[in-house]
Amino acid sequence: GQNIDQPTEMTATEGAIVQINCTYQTSGFNGLFWYQQHAGEAPTFLSYNVLDGLEEKGRFSSFLSRSKGYSYLLLKELQMKDSASYLCAVRDITDSWGKLQFGAGTQVVVTP
Amino acid sequence: DAGVTQSPTHLIKTRGQHVTLRCSPISGHKSVSWYQQVLGQGPQFIFQYYEKEERGRGNFPDRFSARQFPNYSSELNVNALLLGDSALYLCASSLSDRGIEETQYFGPGTRLLVL
């Protein structure tokens, strides 16, 4: 089995930076994904890490340390539209192919 | 290109009824996965199909079943509905199950309410 832990909620000001941490324990790790989900909508893909290090995509960056079972998503130059839930998901190949195990999500609230 | 599509968007059923949810993957994608998302939680894996074969199943009772058709579309069936089945059901598709191609792209979901 596995646990995926991320903070429940974070609040930040428009223009600021927020870092969302995710820790996981899994026996069949094969990649970590970050998704953004606005209320009432489907998750949309943000980033993918399978090797240690930092992946940068515009205002969003994601970091992975497999030895520590740790990842973070960094959101820079926050905009009001970034208010959403951010889901950390681990791909587990122990029991099946491509199964994603999701954390409960971190609700980010961006204030003016 | 069209993304993942799901139907219906909303559904209201009563306890004991059954429901069929449908999903069409992104053109060219051969893998479809189903997830259940209860309010305030992350999606929970139900099934994955690849090339019409079941690849994995989550911790859901036998009341849940699915299949994938030759055109890679998929159906999720739930029998003997319970109140606790009320949730957003998400379908996700991916090219395959290897490397970056395994990125799953989600449809808009079907919101099921069981009364």
mmCIF file with all atom_site columns, N, CA and C in Angstrom, chain A residues 26-77:
data_model
loop_
_atom_site.group_PDB
_atom_site.id
_atom_site.type_symbol
_atom_site.label_atom_id
_atom_site.label_alt_id
_atom_site.label_comp_id
_atom_site.label_asym_id
_atom_site.label_entity_id
_atom_site.label_seq_id
_atom_site.pdbx_PDB_ins_code
_atom_site.Cartn_x
_atom_site.Cartn_y
_atom_site.Cartn_z
_atom_site.occupancy
_atom_site.B_iso_or_equiv
_atom_site.pdbx_formal_charge
_atom_site.auth_seq_id
_atom_site.auth_comp_id
_atom_site.auth_asym_id
_atom_site.auth_atom_id
_atom_site.pdbx_PDB_model_num
ATOM 1   N N  . THR A 1 26 ? 5.578   4.227  -1.277  1.00 0.00 ? 26 THR A N  1
ATOM 2   C CA . THR A 1 26 ? 5.040   3.271  -2.229  1.00 0.00 ? 26 THR A CA 1
ATOM 3   C C  . THR A 1 26 ? 6.052   2.186  -2.523  1.00 0.00 ? 26 THR A C  1
ATOM 4   N N  . SER A 1 27 ? 5.564   1.013  -2.852  1.00 0.00 ? 27 SER A N  1
ATOM 5   C CA . SER A 1 27 ? 6.453   -0.097 -3.155  1.00 0.00 ? 27 SER A CA 1
ATOM 6   C C  . SER A 1 27 ? 6.772   -0.198 -4.634  1.00 0.00 ? 27 SER A C  1
ATOM 7   N N  . GLY A 1 28 ? 5.978   0.470  -5.469  1.00 0.00 ? 28 GLY A N  1
ATOM 8   C CA . GLY A 1 28 ? 6.178   0.342  -6.912  1.00 0.00 ? 28 GLY A CA 1
ATOM 9   C C  . GLY A 1 28 ? 6.211   1.682  -7.615  1.00 0.00 ? 28 GLY A C  1
ATOM 10  N N  . PHE A 1 29 ? 7.009   2.618  -7.106  1.00 0.00 ? 29 PHE A N  1
ATOM 11  C CA . PHE A 1 29 ? 7.025   3.976  -7.656  1.00 0.00 ? 29 PHE A CA 1
ATOM 12  C C  . PHE A 1 29 ? 7.479   3.978  -9.114  1.00 0.00 ? 29 PHE A C  1
ATOM 13  N N  . ASN A 1 30 ? 6.715   4.679  -9.936  1.00 0.00 ? 30 ASN A N  1
ATOM 14  C CA . ASN A 1 30 ? 7.072   4.813  -11.344 1.00 0.00 ? 30 ASN A CA 1
ATOM 15  C C  . ASN A 1 30 ? 6.670   6.175  -11.884 1.00 0.00 ? 30 ASN A C  1
ATOM 16  N N  . GLY A 1 31 ? 6.821   7.205  -11.067 1.00 0.00 ? 31 GLY A N  1
ATOM 17  C CA . GLY A 1 31 ? 6.538   8.549  -11.552 1.00 0.00 ? 31 GLY A CA 1
ATOM 18  C C  . GLY A 1 31 ? 5.585   9.305  -10.651 1.00 0.00 ? 31 GLY A C  1
ATOM 19  N N  . LEU A 1 32 ? 5.731   10.612 -10.612 1.00 0.00 ? 32 LEU A N  1
ATOM 20  C CA . LEU A 1 32 ? 4.867   11.452 -9.791  1.00 0.00 ? 32 LEU A CA 1
ATOM 21  C C  . LEU A 1 32 ? 4.289   12.563 -10.643 1.00 0.00 ? 32 LEU A C  1
ATOM 22  N N  . PHE A 1 33 ? 3.024   12.792 -10.501 1.00 0.00 ? 33 PHE A N  1
ATOM 23  C CA . PHE A 1 33 ? 2.290   13.768 -11.299 1.00 0.00 ? 33 PHE A CA 1
ATOM 24  C C  . PHE A 1 33 ? 1.685   14.834 -10.381 1.00 0.00 ? 33 PHE A C  1
ATOM 25  N N  . TRP A 1 34 ? 1.574   16.024 -10.915 1.00 0.00 ? 34 TRP A N  1
ATOM 26  C CA . TRP A 1 34 ? 0.802   17.091 -10.273 1.00 0.00 ? 34 TRP A CA 1
ATOM 27  C C  . TRP A 1 34 ? -0.333  17.491 -11.219 1.00 0.00 ? 34 TRP A C  1
ATOM 28  N N  . TYR A 1 35 ? -1.523  17.602 -10.624 1.00 0.00 ? 35 TYR A N  1
ATOM 29  C CA . TYR A 1 35 ? -2.689  18.039 -11.364 1.00 0.00 ? 35 TYR A CA 1
ATOM 30  C C  . TYR A 1 35 ? -3.305  19.241 -10.650 1.00 0.00 ? 35 TYR A C  1
ATOM 31  N N  . GLN A 1 36 ? -3.944  20.098 -11.448 1.00 0.00 ? 36 GLN A N  1
ATOM 32  C CA . GLN A 1 36 ? -4.708  21.216 -10.901 1.00 0.00 ? 36 GLN A CA 1
ATOM 33  C C  . GLN A 1 36 ? -6.188  20.924 -11.113 1.00 0.00 ? 36 GLN A C  1
ATOM 34  N N  . GLN A 1 37 ? -6.984  21.176 -10.096 1.00 0.00 ? 37 GLN A N  1
ATOM 35  C CA . GLN A 1 37 ? -8.411  20.941 -10.225 1.00 0.00 ? 37 GLN A CA 1
ATOM 36  C C  . GLN A 1 37 ? -9.190  22.130 -9.672  1.00 0.00 ? 37 GLN A C  1
ATOM 37  N N  . HIS A 1 38 ? -9.892  22.832 -10.562 1.00 0.00 ? 38 HIS A N  1
ATOM 38  C CA . HIS A 1 38 ? -10.795 23.883 -10.112 1.00 0.00 ? 38 HIS A CA 1
ATOM 39  C C  . HIS A 1 38 ? -12.100 23.251 -9.657  1.00 0.00 ? 38 HIS A C  1
ATOM 40  N N  . ALA A 1 39 ? -12.780 23.934 -8.764  1.00 0.00 ? 39 ALA A N  1
ATOM 41  C CA . ALA A 1 39 ? -14.005 23.397 -8.176  1.00 0.00 ? 39 ALA A CA 1
ATOM 42  C C  . ALA A 1 39 ? -14.997 22.986 -9.262  1.00 0.00 ? 39 ALA A C  1
ATOM 43  N N  . GLY A 1 40 ? -15.489 21.754 -9.161  1.00 0.00 ? 40 GLY A N  1
ATOM 44  C CA . GLY A 1 40 ? -16.491 21.277 -10.096 1.00 0.00 ? 40 GLY A CA 1
ATOM 45  C C  . GLY A 1 40 ? -15.958 20.879 -11.462 1.00 0.00 ? 40 GLY A C  1
ATOM 46  N N  . GLU A 1 41 ? -14.639 20.904 -11.621 1.00 0.00 ? 41 GLU A N  1
ATOM 47  C CA . GLU A 1 41 ? -14.058 20.566 -12.915 1.00 0.00 ? 41 GLU A CA 1
ATOM 48  C C  . GLU A 1 41 ? -13.145 19.350 -12.798 1.00 0.00 ? 41 GLU A C  1
ATOM 49  N N  . ALA A 1 42 ? -12.692 18.849 -13.953 1.00 0.00 ? 42 ALA A N  1
ATOM 50  C CA . ALA A 1 42 ? -11.792 17.698 -13.966 1.00 0.00 ? 42 ALA A CA 1
ATOM 51  C C  . ALA A 1 42 ? -10.353 18.146 -13.682 1.00 0.00 ? 42 ALA A C  1
ATOM 52  N N  . PRO A 1 43 ? -9.531  17.262 -13.156 1.00 0.00 ? 43 PRO A N  1
ATOM 53  C CA . PRO A 1 43 ? -8.115  17.577 -12.981 1.00 0.00 ? 43 PRO A CA 1
ATOM 54  C C  . PRO A 1 43 ? -7.431  17.824 -14.319 1.00 0.00 ? 43 PRO A C  1
ATOM 55  N N  . THR A 1 44 ? -6.542  18.811 -14.359 1.00 0.00 ? 44 THR A N  1
ATOM 56  C CA . THR A 1 44 ? -5.750  19.053 -15.565 1.00 0.00 ? 44 THR A CA 1
ATOM 57  C C  . THR A 1 44 ? -4.277  18.848 -15.243 1.00 0.00 ? 44 THR A C  1
ATOM 58  N N  . PHE A 1 45 ? -3.569  18.220 -16.152 1.00 0.00 ? 45 PHE A N  1
ATOM 59  C CA . PHE A 1 45 ? -2.179  17.838 -15.961 1.00 0.00 ? 45 PHE A CA 1
ATOM 60  C C  . PHE A 1 45 ? -1.273  19.059 -15.883 1.00 0.00 ? 45 PHE A C  1
ATOM 61  N N  . LEU A 1 46 ? -0.390  19.090 -14.874 1.00 0.00 ? 46 LEU A N  1
ATOM 62  C CA . LEU A 1 46 ? 0.572   20.173 -14.737 1.00 0.00 ? 46 LEU A CA 1
ATOM 63  C C  . LEU A 1 46 ? 2.003   19.705 -15.003 1.00 0.00 ? 46 LEU A C  1
ATOM 64  N N  . SER A 1 47 ? 2.407   18.609 -14.332 1.00 0.00 ? 47 SER A N  1
ATOM 65  C CA . SER A 1 47 ? 3.810   18.210 -14.449 1.00 0.00 ? 47 SER A CA 1
ATOM 66  C C  . SER A 1 47 ? 3.995   16.742 -14.129 1.00 0.00 ? 47 SER A C  1
ATOM 67  N N  . TYR A 1 48 ? 5.159   16.236 -14.552 1.00 0.00 ? 48 TYR A N  1
ATOM 68  C CA . TYR A 1 48 ? 5.501   14.830 -14.367 1.00 0.00 ? 48 TYR A CA 1
ATOM 69  C C  . TYR A 1 48 ? 6.976   14.726 -14.018 1.00 0.00 ? 48 TYR A C  1
ATOM 70  N N  . ASN A 1 49 ? 7.293   14.006 -12.961 1.00 0.00 ? 49 ASN A N  1
ATOM 71  C CA . ASN A 1 49 ? 8.681   13.731 -12.580 1.00 0.00 ? 49 ASN A CA 1
ATOM 72  C C  . ASN A 1 49 ? 8.846   12.236 -12.388 1.00 0.00 ? 49 ASN A C  1
ATOM 73  N N  . VAL A 1 50 ? 9.905   11.689 -12.987 1.00 0.00 ? 50 VAL A N  1
ATOM 74  C CA . VAL A 1 50 ? 10.226  10.284 -12.731 1.00 0.00 ? 50 VAL A CA 1
ATOM 75  C C  . VAL A 1 50 ? 11.674  10.157 -12.243 1.00 0.00 ? 50 VAL A C  1
ATOM 76  N N  . LEU A 1 51 ? 12.511  11.134 -12.598 1.00 0.00 ? 51 LEU A N  1
ATOM 77  C CA . LEU A 1 51 ? 13.887  11.166 -12.119 1.00 0.00 ? 51 LEU A CA 1
ATOM 78  C C  . LEU A 1 51 ? 14.041  12.291 -11.106 1.00 0.00 ? 51 LEU A C  1
ATOM 79  N N  . ASP A 1 52 ? 15.029  12.184 -10.243 1.00 0.00 ? 52 ASP A N  1
ATOM 80  C CA . ASP A 1 52 ? 15.286  13.228 -9.251  1.00 0.00 ? 52 ASP A CA 1
ATOM 81  C C  . ASP A 1 52 ? 15.610  14.543 -9.950  1.00 0.00 ? 52 ASP A C  1
ATOM 82  N N  . GLY A 1 53 ? 15.141  15.626 -9.340  1.00 0.00 ? 53 GLY A N  1
ATOM 83  C CA . GLY A 1 53 ? 15.492  16.925 -9.863  1.00 0.00 ? 53 GLY A CA 1
ATOM 84  C C  . GLY A 1 53 ? 14.282  17.808 -10.086 1.00 0.00 ? 53 GLY A C  1
ATOM 85  N N  . LEU A 1 54 ? 14.548  18.914 -10.724 1.00 0.00 ? 54 LEU A N  1
ATOM 86  C CA . LEU A 1 54 ? 13.560  19.961 -10.913 1.00 0.00 ? 54 LEU A CA 1
ATOM 87  C C  . LEU A 1 54 ? 13.107  20.019 -12.370 1.00 0.00 ? 54 LEU A C  1
ATOM 88  N N  . GLU A 1 55 ? 11.803  20.082 -12.563 1.00 0.00 ? 55 GLU A N  1
ATOM 89  C CA . GLU A 1 55 ? 11.216  20.289 -13.885 1.00 0.00 ? 55 GLU A CA 1
ATOM 90  C C  . GLU A 1 55 ? 10.522  21.637 -13.869 1.00 0.00 ? 55 GLU A C  1
ATOM 91  N N  . GLU A 1 56 ? 10.854  22.486 -14.825 1.00 0.00 ? 56 GLU A N  1
ATOM 92  C CA . GLU A 1 56 ? 10.269  23.825 -14.847 1.00 0.00 ? 56 GLU A CA 1
ATOM 93  C C  . GLU A 1 56 ? 9.390   24.004 -16.075 1.00 0.00 ? 56 GLU A C  1
ATOM 94  N N  . LYS A 1 57 ? 8.194   24.581 -15.816 1.00 0.00 ? 57 LYS A N  1
ATOM 95  C CA . LYS A 1 57 ? 7.252   24.841 -16.905 1.00 0.00 ? 57 LYS A CA 1
ATOM 96  C C  . LYS A 1 57 ? 6.621   26.187 -16.646 1.00 0.00 ? 57 LYS A C  1
ATOM 97  N N  . GLY A 1 58 ? 7.212   27.215 -17.188 1.00 0.00 ? 58 GLY A N  1
ATOM 98  C CA . GLY A 1 58 ? 6.646   28.537 -16.991 1.00 0.00 ? 58 GLY A CA 1
ATOM 99  C C  . GLY A 1 58 ? 6.623   28.927 -15.525 1.00 0.00 ? 58 GLY A C  1
ATOM 100 N N  . ARG A 1 59 ? 5.468   29.294 -15.010 1.00 0.00 ? 59 ARG A N  1
ATOM 101 C CA . ARG A 1 59 ? 5.362   29.720 -13.614 1.00 0.00 ? 59 ARG A CA 1
ATOM 102 C C  . ARG A 1 59 ? 5.354   28.542 -12.644 1.00 0.00 ? 59 ARG A C  1
ATOM 103 N N  . PHE A 1 60 ? 5.217   27.336 -13.174 1.00 0.00 ? 60 PHE A N  1
ATOM 104 C CA . PHE A 1 60 ? 5.140   26.142 -12.325 1.00 0.00 ? 60 PHE A CA 1
ATOM 105 C C  . PHE A 1 60 ? 6.426   25.329 -12.422 1.00 0.00 ? 60 PHE A C  1
ATOM 106 N N  . SER A 1 61 ? 6.896   24.842 -11.273 1.00 0.00 ? 61 SER A N  1
ATOM 107 C CA . SER A 1 61 ? 8.053   23.950 -11.235 1.00 0.00 ? 61 SER A CA 1
ATOM 108 C C  . SER A 1 61 ? 7.713   22.801 -10.310 1.00 0.00 ? 61 SER A C  1
ATOM 109 N N  . SER A 1 62 ? 8.261   21.628 -10.603 1.00 0.00 ? 62 SER A N  1
ATOM 110 C CA . SER A 1 62 ? 8.045   20.488 -9.726  1.00 0.00 ? 62 SER A CA 1
ATOM 111 C C  . SER A 1 62 ? 9.376   19.807 -9.474  1.00 0.00 ? 62 SER A C  1
ATOM 112 N N  . PHE A 1 63 ? 9.549   19.373 -8.227  1.00 0.00 ? 63 PHE A N  1
ATOM 113 C CA . PHE A 1 63 ? 10.805  18.756 -7.795  1.00 0.00 ? 63 PHE A CA 1
ATOM 114 C C  . PHE A 1 63 ? 10.515  17.371 -7.250  1.00 0.00 ? 63 PHE A C  1
ATOM 115 N N  . LEU A 1 64 ? 11.460  16.455 -7.454  1.00 0.00 ? 64 LEU A N  1
ATOM 116 C CA . LEU A 1 64 ? 11.309  15.092 -6.942  1.00 0.00 ? 64 LEU A CA 1
ATOM 117 C C  . LEU A 1 64 ? 12.605  14.612 -6.306  1.00 0.00 ? 64 LEU A C  1
ATOM 118 N N  . SER A 1 65 ? 12.473  13.978 -5.136  1.00 0.00 ? 65 SER A N  1
ATOM 119 C CA . SER A 1 65 ? 13.567  13.233 -4.519  1.00 0.00 ? 65 SER A CA 1
ATOM 120 C C  . SER A 1 65 ? 13.041  11.840 -4.213  1.00 0.00 ? 65 SER A C  1
ATOM 121 N N  . ARG A 1 66 ? 13.441  10.870 -5.018  1.00 0.00 ? 66 ARG A N  1
ATOM 122 C CA . ARG A 1 66 ? 12.925  9.509  -4.830  1.00 0.00 ? 66 ARG A CA 1
ATOM 123 C C  . ARG A 1 66 ? 13.432  8.889  -3.535  1.00 0.00 ? 66 ARG A C  1
ATOM 124 N N  . SER A 1 67 ? 14.675  9.184  -3.157  1.00 0.00 ? 67 SER A N  1
ATOM 125 C CA . SER A 1 67 ? 15.216  8.587  -1.931  1.00 0.00 ? 67 SER A CA 1
ATOM 126 C C  . SER A 1 67 ? 14.475  9.078  -0.694  1.00 0.00 ? 67 SER A C  1
ATOM 127 N N  . LYS A 1 68 ? 13.948  10.293 -0.760  1.00 0.00 ? 68 LYS A N  1
ATOM 128 C CA . LYS A 1 68 ? 13.216  10.858 0.382   1.00 0.00 ? 68 LYS A CA 1
ATOM 129 C C  . LYS A 1 68 ? 11.714  10.683 0.241   1.00 0.00 ? 68 LYS A C  1
ATOM 130 N N  . GLY A 1 69 ? 11.247  10.182 -0.885  1.00 0.00 ? 69 GLY A N  1
ATOM 131 C CA . GLY A 1 69 ? 9.810   10.059 -1.087  1.00 0.00 ? 69 GLY A CA 1
ATOM 132 C C  . GLY A 1 69 ? 9.129   11.412 -0.987  1.00 0.00 ? 69 GLY A C  1
ATOM 133 N N  . TYR A 1 70 ? 9.694   12.386 -1.679  1.00 0.00 ? 70 TYR A N  1
ATOM 134 C CA . TYR A 1 70 ? 9.277   13.778 -1.495  1.00 0.00 ? 70 TYR A CA 1
ATOM 135 C C  . TYR A 1 70 ? 9.220   14.504 -2.827  1.00 0.00 ? 70 TYR A C  1
ATOM 136 N N  . SER A 1 71 ? 8.202   15.329 -2.955  1.00 0.00 ? 71 SER A N  1
ATOM 137 C CA . SER A 1 71 ? 8.067   16.183 -4.121  1.00 0.00 ? 71 SER A CA 1
ATOM 138 C C  . SER A 1 71 ? 7.492   17.514 -3.678  1.00 0.00 ? 71 SER A C  1
ATOM 139 N N  . TYR A 1 72 ? 7.729   18.533 -4.458  1.00 0.00 ? 72 TYR A N  1
ATOM 140 C CA . TYR A 1 72 ? 7.001   19.779 -4.245  1.00 0.00 ? 72 TYR A CA 1
ATOM 141 C C  . TYR A 1 72 ? 6.634   20.402 -5.576  1.00 0.00 ? 72 TYR A C  1
ATOM 142 N N  . LEU A 1 73 ? 5.557   21.157 -5.542  1.00 0.00 ? 73 LEU A N  1
ATOM 143 C CA . LEU A 1 73 ? 5.112   21.967 -6.672  1.00 0.00 ? 73 LEU A CA 1
ATOM 144 C C  . LEU A 1 73 ? 5.273   23.426 -6.272  1.00 0.00 ? 73 LEU A C  1
ATOM 145 N N  . LEU A 1 74 ? 5.973   24.170 -7.105  1.00 0.00 ? 74 LEU A N  1
ATOM 146 C CA . LEU A 1 74 ? 6.226   25.586 -6.828  1.00 0.00 ? 74 LEU A CA 1
ATOM 147 C C  . LEU A 1 74 ? 5.423   26.431 -7.808  1.00 0.00 ? 74 LEU A C  1
ATOM 148 N N  . LEU A 1 75 ? 4.610   27.303 -7.273  1.00 0.00 ? 75 LEU A N  1
ATOM 149 C CA . LEU A 1 75 ? 3.822   28.201 -8.098  1.00 0.00 ? 75 LEU A CA 1
ATOM 150 C C  . LEU A 1 75 ? 4.364   29.612 -7.893  1.00 0.00 ? 75 LEU A C  1
ATOM 151 N N  . LYS A 1 76 ? 4.850   30.213 -8.963  1.00 0.00 ? 76 LYS A N  1
ATOM 152 C CA . LYS A 1 76 ? 5.424   31.555 -8.876  1.00 0.00 ? 76 LYS A CA 1
ATOM 153 C C  . LYS A 1 76 ? 4.475   32.577 -9.476  1.00 0.00 ? 76 LYS A C  1
ATOM 154 N N  . GLU A 1 77 ? 4.685   33.837 -9.061  1.00 0.00 ? 77 GLU A N  1
ATOM 155 C CA . GLU A 1 77 ? 3.882   34.961 -9.602  1.00 0.00 ? 77 GLU A CA 1
ATOM 156 C C  . GLU A 1 77 ? 2.393   34.611 -9.578  1.00 0.00 ? 77 GLU A C  1
#
